[in-house]
């Protein structure tokens, strides 16, 4: 999920932006929960989590795992704030939500550096991510005043009102691959609609969400409207089960999403689930080959391959598979791996030792199923101070088939599998043979073919002649086991509101049951 620059000028701006010393962001020293307008310590911690810099494995923070009392305090604070926040007009809320977007822009460089330290992605990517977060708040702040209902004329001058109302307290649970972006995609529409939110970041990447909460207070958003509780999956379970939480919005793995859905079913909470995928990238032989190679790089190696929408099943029409593969390998082996804070780095550090070992195990298993490892797929040992970081060279596997583990399961790492195909009908059928349906990509210069293919692919987001571009104006969500509901765009408003119908009678009631005799 990346809002890519729309012009070379903007790309240059973010890749080479000088460091700005201005910032109000200061969260590393704790406390790490944020409730009722200020940082707070945990009251009933169930242990601690060491938050590490993925590039060095040095500890950034030691954060308490919030317990039931912590979650309850945060929810009560948000419930209290809801009474007044929901009564503001959309225009009043929108001004404050937009102001938070401006605060993010003013602190963009500091937030990007914090994201890099906590996540390991290259600094230029982090800058784009933080810019997209600001865009999200500016977008939803701008449309908050347009959230409206309908007047429906009924017989004999009676009429109906259909009002779109907020839900109450929303529980948000975020992902570690895009820490601030997944937070922003939930907080911005929720607050614009009049809800309040209690948000639990991933325990691996908890810091930028905390910084966002502080900036929200600086922007004038009332205390309690946006609270943070840190912790593990158990903390998230407490949030899902709290009786005063009206909705859960989650980004993460399919299995965790299923578990959240079961918890939410106990009291019929609403849910938005943005889950994983094993997405196809289809490259037809009439494509612009250079753009197709660029698209494959974007589809597989952004954020060290840790992207839910990645197109790691790279279907290439057989007549160009050799030419494409040669160019793809050439471009991949030239990617610069190194210090994530270096502007020249293109591949940073995998988020943790545990995840890196999981990715490497997938590659080893994949090679055991007979594909050819054309490049990468190994831990890259770096000089000090990065010798304890986990850097993995981008990997391309060929001679693959659809039943391979590396083709069927989401690896969530820098691993692309090349799969030749012959016909349009064949590739569409094979692309759809997955329980997931988050995204897909198509490269072709034939507009009719692009439309035909797009119409038949079972995916929530489809890119034609590009990949992993997620403007806030378009809805983002999955088909099948890749999720429920959407994030971004005006469609997200429906996910954070409910409809109330009011019938207004303008005449005496005609009641056959009423008898004065």
Coordinates of C-alpha atoms in Angstrom, one line a residue:
X1 CA 0.0 0.0 0.0
X2 CA 2.0 2.9 -1.3
X3 CA 0.9 6.3 -2.6
X4 CA 3.6 6.6 -5.3
X5 CA 4.7 10.0 -6.5
X6 CA 2.7 11.3 -9.5
X7 CA 5.7 13.1 -11.2
X8 CA 9.5 12.9 -11.4
X9 CA 9.6 16.3 -9.5
X10 CA 7.6 14.9 -6.6
X11 CA 9.7 11.7 -6.5
X12 CA 12.9 13.9 -6.5
X13 CA 11.5 16.0 -3.6
X14 CA 10.9 13.0 -1.4
X15 CA 14.0 11.0 -2.3
X16 CA 16.3 13.9 -1.6
X17 CA 14.4 16.0 1.0
X18 CA 16.9 17.5 3.5
X19 CA 16.4 16.6 7.1
X20 CA 14.3 19.2 9.0
X21 CA 15.1 19.7 12.7
X22 CA 11.6 21.1 13.4
X23 CA 9.4 18.6 15.1
X24 CA 7.1 18.2 18.0
X25 CA 7.4 14.4 17.9
X26 CA 9.0 12.9 21.0
X27 CA 7.7 9.5 21.9
X28 CA 10.7 7.1 22.4
X29 CA 11.0 7.8 26.2
X30 CA 7.4 6.8 27.0
X31 CA 4.9 6.5 28.6
X32 CA 3.5 4.6 25.6
X33 CA -0.3 4.5 26.0
X34 CA -2.2 7.6 25.2
X35 CA -5.5 8.1 27.0
X36 CA -7.6 11.3 27.6
X37 CA -5.2 13.6 25.9
X38 CA -1.9 12.5 27.5
X39 CA 0.6 9.7 27.6
X40 CA 0.0 7.2 30.4
X41 CA 1.7 4.1 31.8
X42 CA -0.1 0.7 31.9
X43 CA -2.1 0.0 35.0
X44 CA -2.1 -3.8 34.8
X45 CA 0.6 -4.8 32.4
X46 CA 0.8 -8.4 31.3
X47 CA 4.6 -8.2 30.6
X48 CA 6.7 -6.1 28.3
X49 CA 7.7 -6.1 24.6
X50 CA 11.1 -5.0 23.4
X51 CA 10.7 -2.8 20.4
X52 CA 13.8 -3.1 18.1
X53 CA 15.3 -1.2 15.3
X54 CA 15.2 -3.9 12.5
X55 CA 18.3 -2.6 10.8
X56 CA 20.5 -2.9 14.0
X57 CA 18.5 -5.0 16.4
X58 CA 19.1 -2.3 19.0
X59 CA 16.2 -1.6 21.5
X60 CA 14.2 1.5 20.8
X61 CA 11.7 1.0 23.7
X62 CA 10.5 -1.4 26.3
X63 CA 6.7 -1.2 26.2
X64 CA 4.2 -2.7 28.6
X65 CA 1.5 -5.0 27.3
X66 CA -1.8 -3.4 28.2
X67 CA -4.3 -5.4 30.1
X68 CA -8.0 -5.4 30.6
X69 CA -8.0 -2.3 32.9
X70 CA -6.0 -0.3 30.4
X71 CA -8.3 -1.1 27.6
X72 CA -11.3 -0.4 29.7
X73 CA -9.9 3.0 30.7
X74 CA -9.3 3.9 27.1
X75 CA -12.7 2.8 26.0
X76 CA -14.4 4.7 28.8
X77 CA -12.5 7.8 27.8
X78 CA -13.5 7.5 24.2
X79 CA -17.1 6.8 25.1
X80 CA -17.3 9.9 27.2
X81 CA -15.7 12.0 24.4
X82 CA -18.1 10.6 21.9
X83 CA -21.1 12.4 23.4
X84 CA -19.7 15.8 22.4
X85 CA -17.6 14.9 19.4
X86 CA -20.5 13.3 17.6
X87 CA -22.7 16.4 18.2
X88 CA -20.3 18.6 16.3
X89 CA -21.2 19.4 12.7
X90 CA -19.3 17.6 10.0
X91 CA -17.7 21.0 9.1
X92 CA -16.5 21.5 12.6
X93 CA -15.0 18.0 12.8
X94 CA -13.6 18.3 9.4
X95 CA -11.6 21.4 10.3
X96 CA -9.9 19.5 13.1
X97 CA -9.3 16.4 11.1
X98 CA -7.7 18.5 8.3
X99 CA -5.6 20.3 10.9
X100 CA -4.1 17.0 11.9
X101 CA -3.2 16.4 8.3
X102 CA -1.3 19.7 8.3
X103 CA 0.5 18.7 11.6
X104 CA 1.6 15.6 9.9
X105 CA 3.1 17.6 7.0
X106 CA 4.9 19.9 9.4
X107 CA 6.5 16.9 11.1
X108 CA 6.9 14.7 8.0
X109 CA 10.6 14.2 8.3
X110 CA 10.6 13.3 12.0
X111 CA 7.7 10.9 11.5
X112 CA 9.5 9.3 8.5
X113 CA 12.7 8.8 10.5
X114 CA 10.7 7.3 13.4
X115 CA 9.0 5.0 10.9
X116 CA 12.3 3.9 9.5
X117 CA 13.8 3.2 12.9
X118 CA 10.8 1.1 13.9
X119 CA 10.0 -0.6 10.6
X120 CA 13.3 -0.9 8.6
X121 CA 12.0 0.4 5.3
X122 CA 14.0 2.9 3.2
X123 CA 13.6 6.6 4.1
X124 CA 12.3 7.6 0.7
X125 CA 9.5 5.1 1.1
X126 CA 8.7 6.3 4.6
X127 CA 8.4 9.8 3.4
X128 CA 5.9 8.8 0.8
X129 CA 4.0 6.8 3.4
X130 CA 3.8 9.8 5.8
X131 CA 2.7 12.1 2.9
X132 CA -0.1 9.6 2.2
X133 CA -1.1 9.8 5.8
X134 CA -1.4 13.6 5.7
X135 CA -3.4 13.2 2.4
X136 CA -5.8 10.9 4.1
X137 CA -6.6 13.3 7.0
X138 CA -6.9 16.2 4.5
X139 CA -9.2 14.2 2.3
X140 CA -11.6 13.0 5.0
X141 CA -11.4 16.4 6.8
X142 CA -12.5 17.9 3.5
X143 CA -15.5 15.6 2.9
X144 CA -16.7 15.5 6.6
X145 CA -19.2 18.3 5.9
X146 CA -20.7 16.4 2.9
X147 CA -21.8 13.4 5.0
X148 CA -25.5 13.7 4.7
X149 CA -28.8 11.8 4.5
X150 CA -31.9 12.1 2.4
X151 CA -35.4 13.6 2.4
X152 CA -38.0 11.3 0.8
X153 CA -41.4 12.7 -0.1
X154 CA -44.3 10.4 1.0
X155 CA -48.1 10.5 0.2
X156 CA -50.2 13.3 1.6
X157 CA -47.3 15.6 2.5
X158 CA -45.8 13.1 4.9
X159 CA -42.1 12.5 4.5
X160 CA -39.2 10.4 5.6
X161 CA -35.7 11.4 6.7
X162 CA -32.8 9.0 6.2
X163 CA -29.9 10.1 8.4
X164 CA -26.3 8.8 8.4
X165 CA -25.1 8.6 12.0
X166 CA -21.8 7.6 13.6
X167 CA -21.4 4.2 15.4
X168 CA -19.8 5.1 18.7
X169 CA -16.4 3.9 19.9
X170 CA -14.4 2.2 17.1
X171 CA -11.6 -0.2 18.0
X172 CA -8.6 -0.1 15.5
X173 CA -5.9 -2.8 15.3
X174 CA -3.0 -2.0 13.0
X175 CA -0.3 -3.7 11.0
X176 CA 3.5 -3.5 11.2
X177 CA 4.3 -3.1 7.5
X178 CA 2.7 0.3 7.1
X179 CA 2.4 1.4 10.8
X180 CA 1.2 5.0 10.4
X181 CA -0.6 4.5 7.2
X182 CA -2.8 1.6 8.4
X183 CA -3.5 3.8 11.5
X184 CA -4.4 6.8 9.4
X185 CA -6.7 4.9 7.1
X186 CA -8.8 4.0 10.1
X187 CA -8.6 7.0 12.3
X188 CA -9.3 9.7 9.6
X189 CA -12.7 8.3 8.3
X190 CA -13.8 7.2 11.8
X191 CA -13.3 10.7 13.3
X192 CA -14.7 12.5 10.3
X193 CA -17.9 10.5 10.6
X194 CA -18.2 11.4 14.3
X195 CA -16.9 8.3 15.9
X196 CA -14.1 8.1 18.5
X197 CA -11.3 5.5 18.4
X198 CA -9.2 3.3 20.6
X199 CA -6.3 2.1 18.5
X200 CA -3.8 -0.7 19.2
X201 CA -0.7 -0.6 17.0
X202 CA 1.3 -3.7 16.2
X203 CA 3.6 -4.5 19.1
X204 CA 6.5 -4.5 16.6
X205 CA 5.9 -0.9 15.4
X206 CA 4.1 1.1 18.1
X207 CA 5.8 4.4 18.0
X208 CA 4.4 6.5 15.1
X209 CA 0.8 5.9 16.1
X210 CA 1.6 7.3 19.5
X211 CA 3.2 10.3 17.8
X212 CA 0.0 10.7 15.8
X213 CA -2.1 10.8 19.0
X214 CA 0.1 13.6 20.3
X215 CA -0.2 15.6 17.1
X216 CA -4.0 15.1 17.2
X217 CA -4.1 16.8 20.6
X218 CA -1.9 19.6 19.2
X219 CA -4.3 20.0 16.3
X220 CA -7.2 20.6 18.7
X221 CA -8.9 17.3 18.6
X222 CA -10.6 16.9 22.0
X223 CA -9.1 14.5 24.6
X224 CA -10.5 11.0 24.5
X225 CA -11.5 11.2 20.8
X226 CA -8.3 9.2 19.8
X227 CA -6.7 7.0 22.4
X228 CA -3.8 4.5 22.1
X229 CA -3.3 1.2 24.0
X230 CA -0.1 -0.8 23.3
X231 CA 0.1 -4.5 23.6
X232 CA 0.0 -7.9 22.0
X233 CA -2.7 -10.0 20.5
X234 CA -4.2 -10.5 23.9
X235 CA -4.6 -6.7 24.2
X236 CA -6.4 -6.7 20.9
X237 CA -8.7 -9.5 22.1
X238 CA -9.7 -7.3 25.1
X239 CA -10.5 -4.5 22.7
X240 CA -12.6 -6.8 20.4
X241 CA -14.6 -8.1 23.4
X242 CA -15.3 -4.8 25.1
X243 CA -19.0 -4.3 25.3
X244 CA -18.8 -0.5 24.6
X245 CA -16.8 -0.9 21.3
X246 CA -19.2 -0.7 18.4
X247 CA -16.9 -1.7 15.6
X248 CA -13.5 -3.3 15.0
X249 CA -11.3 -2.3 12.0
X250 CA -8.3 -4.6 11.5
X251 CA -5.4 -4.8 9.1
X252 CA -3.3 -8.0 9.2
X253 CA -3.2 -11.7 8.5
X254 CA -6.2 -13.8 7.3
X255 CA -6.1 -16.1 10.3
X256 CA -6.1 -13.2 12.8
X257 CA -8.9 -11.6 10.9
X258 CA -11.0 -14.7 11.2
X259 CA -10.3 -14.8 14.9
X260 CA -11.4 -11.2 15.2
X261 CA -14.6 -11.9 13.3
X262 CA -15.5 -14.7 15.7
X263 CA -14.9 -12.4 18.7
X264 CA -17.0 -9.6 17.1
X265 CA -19.8 -12.0 16.4
X266 CA -20.5 -12.5 20.1
X267 CA -22.2 -9.1 20.3
X268 CA -22.5 -8.5 16.6
X269 CA -19.9 -5.8 16.3
X270 CA -19.4 -4.4 12.8
X271 CA -16.0 -5.2 11.3
X272 CA -13.7 -4.0 8.5
X273 CA -11.0 -6.5 7.7
X274 CA -8.1 -5.7 5.4
X275 CA -6.3 -9.0 5.2
X276 CA -3.7 -10.8 3.1
X277 CA -3.4 -11.9 -0.4
X278 CA -1.5 -14.0 -2.9
X279 CA -2.0 -11.6 -5.8
X280 CA -1.4 -12.1 -9.6
X281 CA 0.5 -9.8 -11.9
X282 CA -0.3 -10.6 -15.5
X283 CA 2.1 -9.6 -18.2
X284 CA 0.8 -10.0 -21.7
X285 CA 3.2 -10.1 -24.7
X286 CA 1.9 -6.8 -26.2
X287 CA 3.0 -4.8 -23.1
X288 CA 5.7 -2.2 -22.8
X289 CA 8.4 -4.5 -21.5
X290 CA 10.3 -1.8 -19.6
X291 CA 7.1 -0.7 -17.8
X292 CA 6.3 -4.3 -17.0
X293 CA 9.7 -4.8 -15.4
X294 CA 9.1 -1.6 -13.3
X295 CA 5.7 -2.9 -12.4
X296 CA 7.1 -6.2 -11.2
X297 CA 9.7 -4.4 -9.0
X298 CA 6.9 -2.3 -7.5
X299 CA 4.7 -5.4 -7.1
X300 CA 7.4 -7.4 -5.2
X301 CA 10.2 -5.4 -3.6
X302 CA 8.7 -2.3 -1.9
X303 CA 9.1 -2.4 1.9
X304 CA 11.2 -5.5 1.6
X305 CA 8.3 -7.4 0.0
X306 CA 6.2 -7.0 3.2
X307 CA 3.1 -5.7 1.4
X308 CA -0.3 -7.4 1.5
X309 CA -1.2 -6.3 -2.1
X310 CA 2.0 -7.5 -3.7
X311 CA 1.8 -9.3 -7.0
X312 CA 4.2 -12.2 -6.2
X313 CA 2.6 -14.6 -8.7
X314 CA 4.1 -13.1 -11.9
X315 CA 2.3 -14.6 -14.9
X316 CA 4.2 -13.9 -18.1
X317 CA 3.1 -14.8 -21.6
X318 CA 5.3 -17.5 -22.9
X319 CA 6.5 -15.6 -26.0
X320 CA 8.2 -13.0 -23.9
X321 CA 9.0 -14.9 -20.7
X322 CA 12.7 -15.2 -21.4
X323 CA 13.2 -11.5 -22.3
X324 CA 11.1 -10.3 -19.4
X325 CA 12.9 -12.6 -17.0
X326 CA 16.3 -11.4 -18.1
X327 CA 15.4 -7.8 -17.7
X328 CA 13.6 -8.4 -14.3
X329 CA 16.7 -10.2 -12.9
X330 CA 19.0 -7.5 -14.2
X331 CA 16.9 -4.8 -12.5
X332 CA 16.5 -6.8 -9.3
X333 CA 20.2 -7.5 -8.8
X334 CA 21.0 -3.8 -9.1
X335 CA 18.8 -2.8 -6.2
X336 CA 20.8 -1.2 -3.4
X337 CA 20.5 -3.0 0.0
X338 CA 21.7 -1.1 3.0
X339 CA 21.2 1.5 5.7
X340 CA 17.4 2.4 5.6
X341 CA 18.2 6.0 6.5
X342 CA 20.5 6.4 3.4
X343 CA 18.7 8.1 0.6
X344 CA 20.3 5.7 -1.9
X345 CA 19.1 2.6 -0.3
X346 CA 16.3 0.8 -2.1
X347 CA 15.9 -2.3 0.1
X348 CA 16.0 -2.0 3.8
X349 CA 15.8 -4.4 6.7
X350 CA 13.1 -7.1 7.3
X351 CA 11.0 -6.2 10.3
X352 CA 12.3 -8.8 12.7
X353 CA 14.6 -11.9 13.1
X354 CA 11.6 -14.1 13.4
X355 CA 10.0 -12.9 10.2
X356 CA 13.2 -13.0 8.3
X357 CA 13.7 -16.6 9.3
X358 CA 10.2 -17.4 8.1
X359 CA 10.8 -15.8 4.7
X360 CA 14.1 -17.6 4.3
X361 CA 12.4 -20.9 5.2
X362 CA 9.8 -20.4 2.5
X363 CA 12.6 -19.8 0.0
X364 CA 14.4 -22.9 1.0
X365 CA 11.2 -24.9 0.8
X366 CA 10.4 -23.4 -2.6
X367 CA 13.8 -24.4 -4.0
X368 CA 13.2 -27.9 -2.7
X369 CA 10.1 -28.1 -5.0
X370 CA 12.3 -27.8 -8.1
X371 CA 12.2 -24.1 -9.2
X372 CA 15.3 -22.3 -10.2
X373 CA 16.6 -19.5 -7.9
X374 CA 17.7 -16.9 -10.3
X375 CA 18.9 -14.4 -7.8
X376 CA 18.7 -13.3 -4.1
X377 CA 16.9 -15.1 -1.4
X378 CA 19.8 -15.0 1.1
X379 CA 20.6 -13.0 4.2
X380 CA 22.9 -10.2 3.4
X381 CA 25.5 -9.6 6.1
X382 CA 26.1 -5.9 6.6
X383 CA 29.0 -4.0 8.2
X384 CA 28.6 -2.2 11.6
X385 CA 26.3 -0.9 13.0
X386 CA 24.0 -3.2 10.9
X387 CA 25.7 -6.5 11.5
X388 CA 22.7 -7.7 13.6
X389 CA 20.0 -6.5 11.3
X390 CA 18.2 -8.9 9.0
X391 CA 18.6 -7.9 5.4
X392 CA 17.3 -10.3 2.6
X393 CA 18.3 -10.0 -1.0
X394 CA 15.3 -9.8 -3.4
X395 CA 14.6 -13.2 -4.8
X396 CA 13.2 -14.4 -8.1
X397 CA 12.2 -18.0 -8.7
X398 CA 11.5 -19.5 -12.1
X399 CA 10.4 -22.9 -13.3
X400 CA 7.5 -22.6 -10.9
X401 CA 4.1 -24.2 -11.0
X402 CA 0.8 -23.3 -9.5
X403 CA 0.8 -25.9 -6.7
X404 CA 4.1 -24.9 -5.2
X405 CA 4.0 -23.6 -1.6
X406 CA 5.8 -20.4 -2.6
X407 CA 3.1 -19.8 -5.2
X408 CA 0.1 -20.7 -3.1
X409 CA 1.0 -19.1 0.3
X410 CA 1.6 -15.5 1.3
X411 CA 5.3 -15.3 2.1
X412 CA 5.3 -11.6 2.9
X413 CA 8.8 -11.1 1.8
X414 CA 10.9 -10.2 -1.3
X415 CA 10.1 -13.3 -3.3
X416 CA 8.7 -13.2 -6.8
X417 CA 7.7 -16.4 -8.7
X418 CA 7.5 -16.4 -12.5
X419 CA 4.8 -18.5 -14.1
X420 CA 4.6 -18.8 -17.9
X421 CA 1.1 -18.8 -19.6
X422 CA -0.1 -19.1 -23.2
X423 CA -3.7 -17.7 -23.5
X424 CA -5.8 -15.0 -21.9
X425 CA -8.4 -17.6 -20.9
X426 CA -5.8 -19.7 -19.2
X427 CA -4.2 -17.0 -17.2
X428 CA -7.5 -15.6 -15.9
X429 CA -8.5 -19.0 -14.7
X430 CA -5.1 -19.6 -13.0
X431 CA -5.0 -16.1 -11.5
X432 CA -8.4 -16.7 -9.8
X433 CA -7.4 -20.1 -8.3
X434 CA -6.7 -18.8 -4.8
X435 CA -8.8 -18.2 -1.7
X436 CA -7.6 -14.6 -1.7
X437 CA -8.7 -11.6 -3.7
X438 CA -7.0 -8.4 -2.6
X439 CA -5.4 -7.1 -5.7
X440 CA -4.1 -7.9 -9.2
X441 CA -2.1 -6.2 -12.0
X442 CA -2.3 -6.3 -15.8
X443 CA 0.3 -5.1 -18.2
X444 CA -0.9 -4.7 -21.8
X445 CA -1.2 -2.1 -24.5
X446 CA -4.6 -3.5 -25.6
X447 CA -7.3 -1.6 -23.8
X448 CA -10.0 -4.1 -24.7
X449 CA -7.9 -6.9 -23.4
X450 CA -7.2 -5.0 -20.2
X451 CA -11.0 -4.5 -19.7
X452 CA -11.8 -8.1 -20.4
X453 CA -9.2 -9.3 -18.0
X454 CA -10.0 -6.8 -15.2
X455 CA -13.7 -7.7 -15.4
X456 CA -13.0 -11.4 -14.8
X457 CA -10.4 -11.2 -12.1
X458 CA -11.7 -11.8 -8.6
X459 CA -9.9 -9.0 -6.8
X460 CA -10.9 -5.8 -5.0
X461 CA -8.2 -3.6 -6.5
X462 CA -6.8 -4.0 -10.0
X463 CA -4.0 -2.0 -11.6
X464 CA -3.5 -1.7 -15.3
X465 CA 0.0 -0.8 -16.4
X466 CA 1.1 0.1 -12.8
X467 CA 1.1 -1.6 -9.4
X468 CA 0.8 -0.8 -5.7
X469 CA -0.6 2.7 -6.3
X470 CA -3.2 3.5 -3.6
X471 CA -4.6 7.1 -3.9
X472 CA -7.0 8.0 -1.0
X473 CA -9.7 8.7 -3.5
X474 CA -10.1 5.1 -4.5
X475 CA -11.6 2.4 -2.2
X476 CA -9.1 -0.4 -1.1
X477 CA -10.5 -3.7 0.0
X478 CA -10.5 -7.4 -0.8
X479 CA -12.7 -10.1 -2.2
X480 CA -13.0 -13.6 -0.8
X481 CA -10.7 -14.2 2.2
X482 CA -8.9 -11.0 1.7
X483 CA -11.3 -9.0 3.7
X484 CA -14.6 -7.3 4.5
X485 CA -15.4 -3.7 3.8
X486 CA -13.1 -1.0 2.3
X487 CA -10.7 1.7 3.4
X488 CA -10.2 5.1 1.7
X489 CA -12.5 7.0 -0.6
X490 CA -16.1 8.1 0.1
X491 CA -17.0 4.4 0.3
X492 CA -15.3 4.2 3.6
X493 CA -17.9 6.5 5.1
X494 CA -20.4 3.7 4.8
X495 CA -18.1 1.5 6.9
X496 CA -18.1 4.0 9.8
X497 CA -21.7 5.1 9.8
X498 CA -25.2 3.6 10.2
X499 CA -28.5 4.6 8.7
X500 CA -31.5 5.8 10.7
X501 CA -34.9 6.2 9.0
X502 CA -37.5 8.6 10.5
X503 CA -41.1 8.7 9.3
X504 CA -42.9 12.1 9.7
X505 CA -46.7 11.9 9.6
X506 CA -48.3 15.1 8.6
X507 CA -52.0 14.0 8.9
X508 CA -54.4 12.3 11.3
X509 CA -53.7 8.6 11.7
X510 CA -55.8 6.2 9.7
X511 CA -56.1 3.4 12.3
X512 CA -58.5 0.5 11.6
X513 CA -58.0 -0.7 15.2
X514 CA -59.4 2.5 16.7
X515 CA -63.1 2.3 17.5
X516 CA -64.8 5.0 19.6
X517 CA -68.2 3.2 19.7

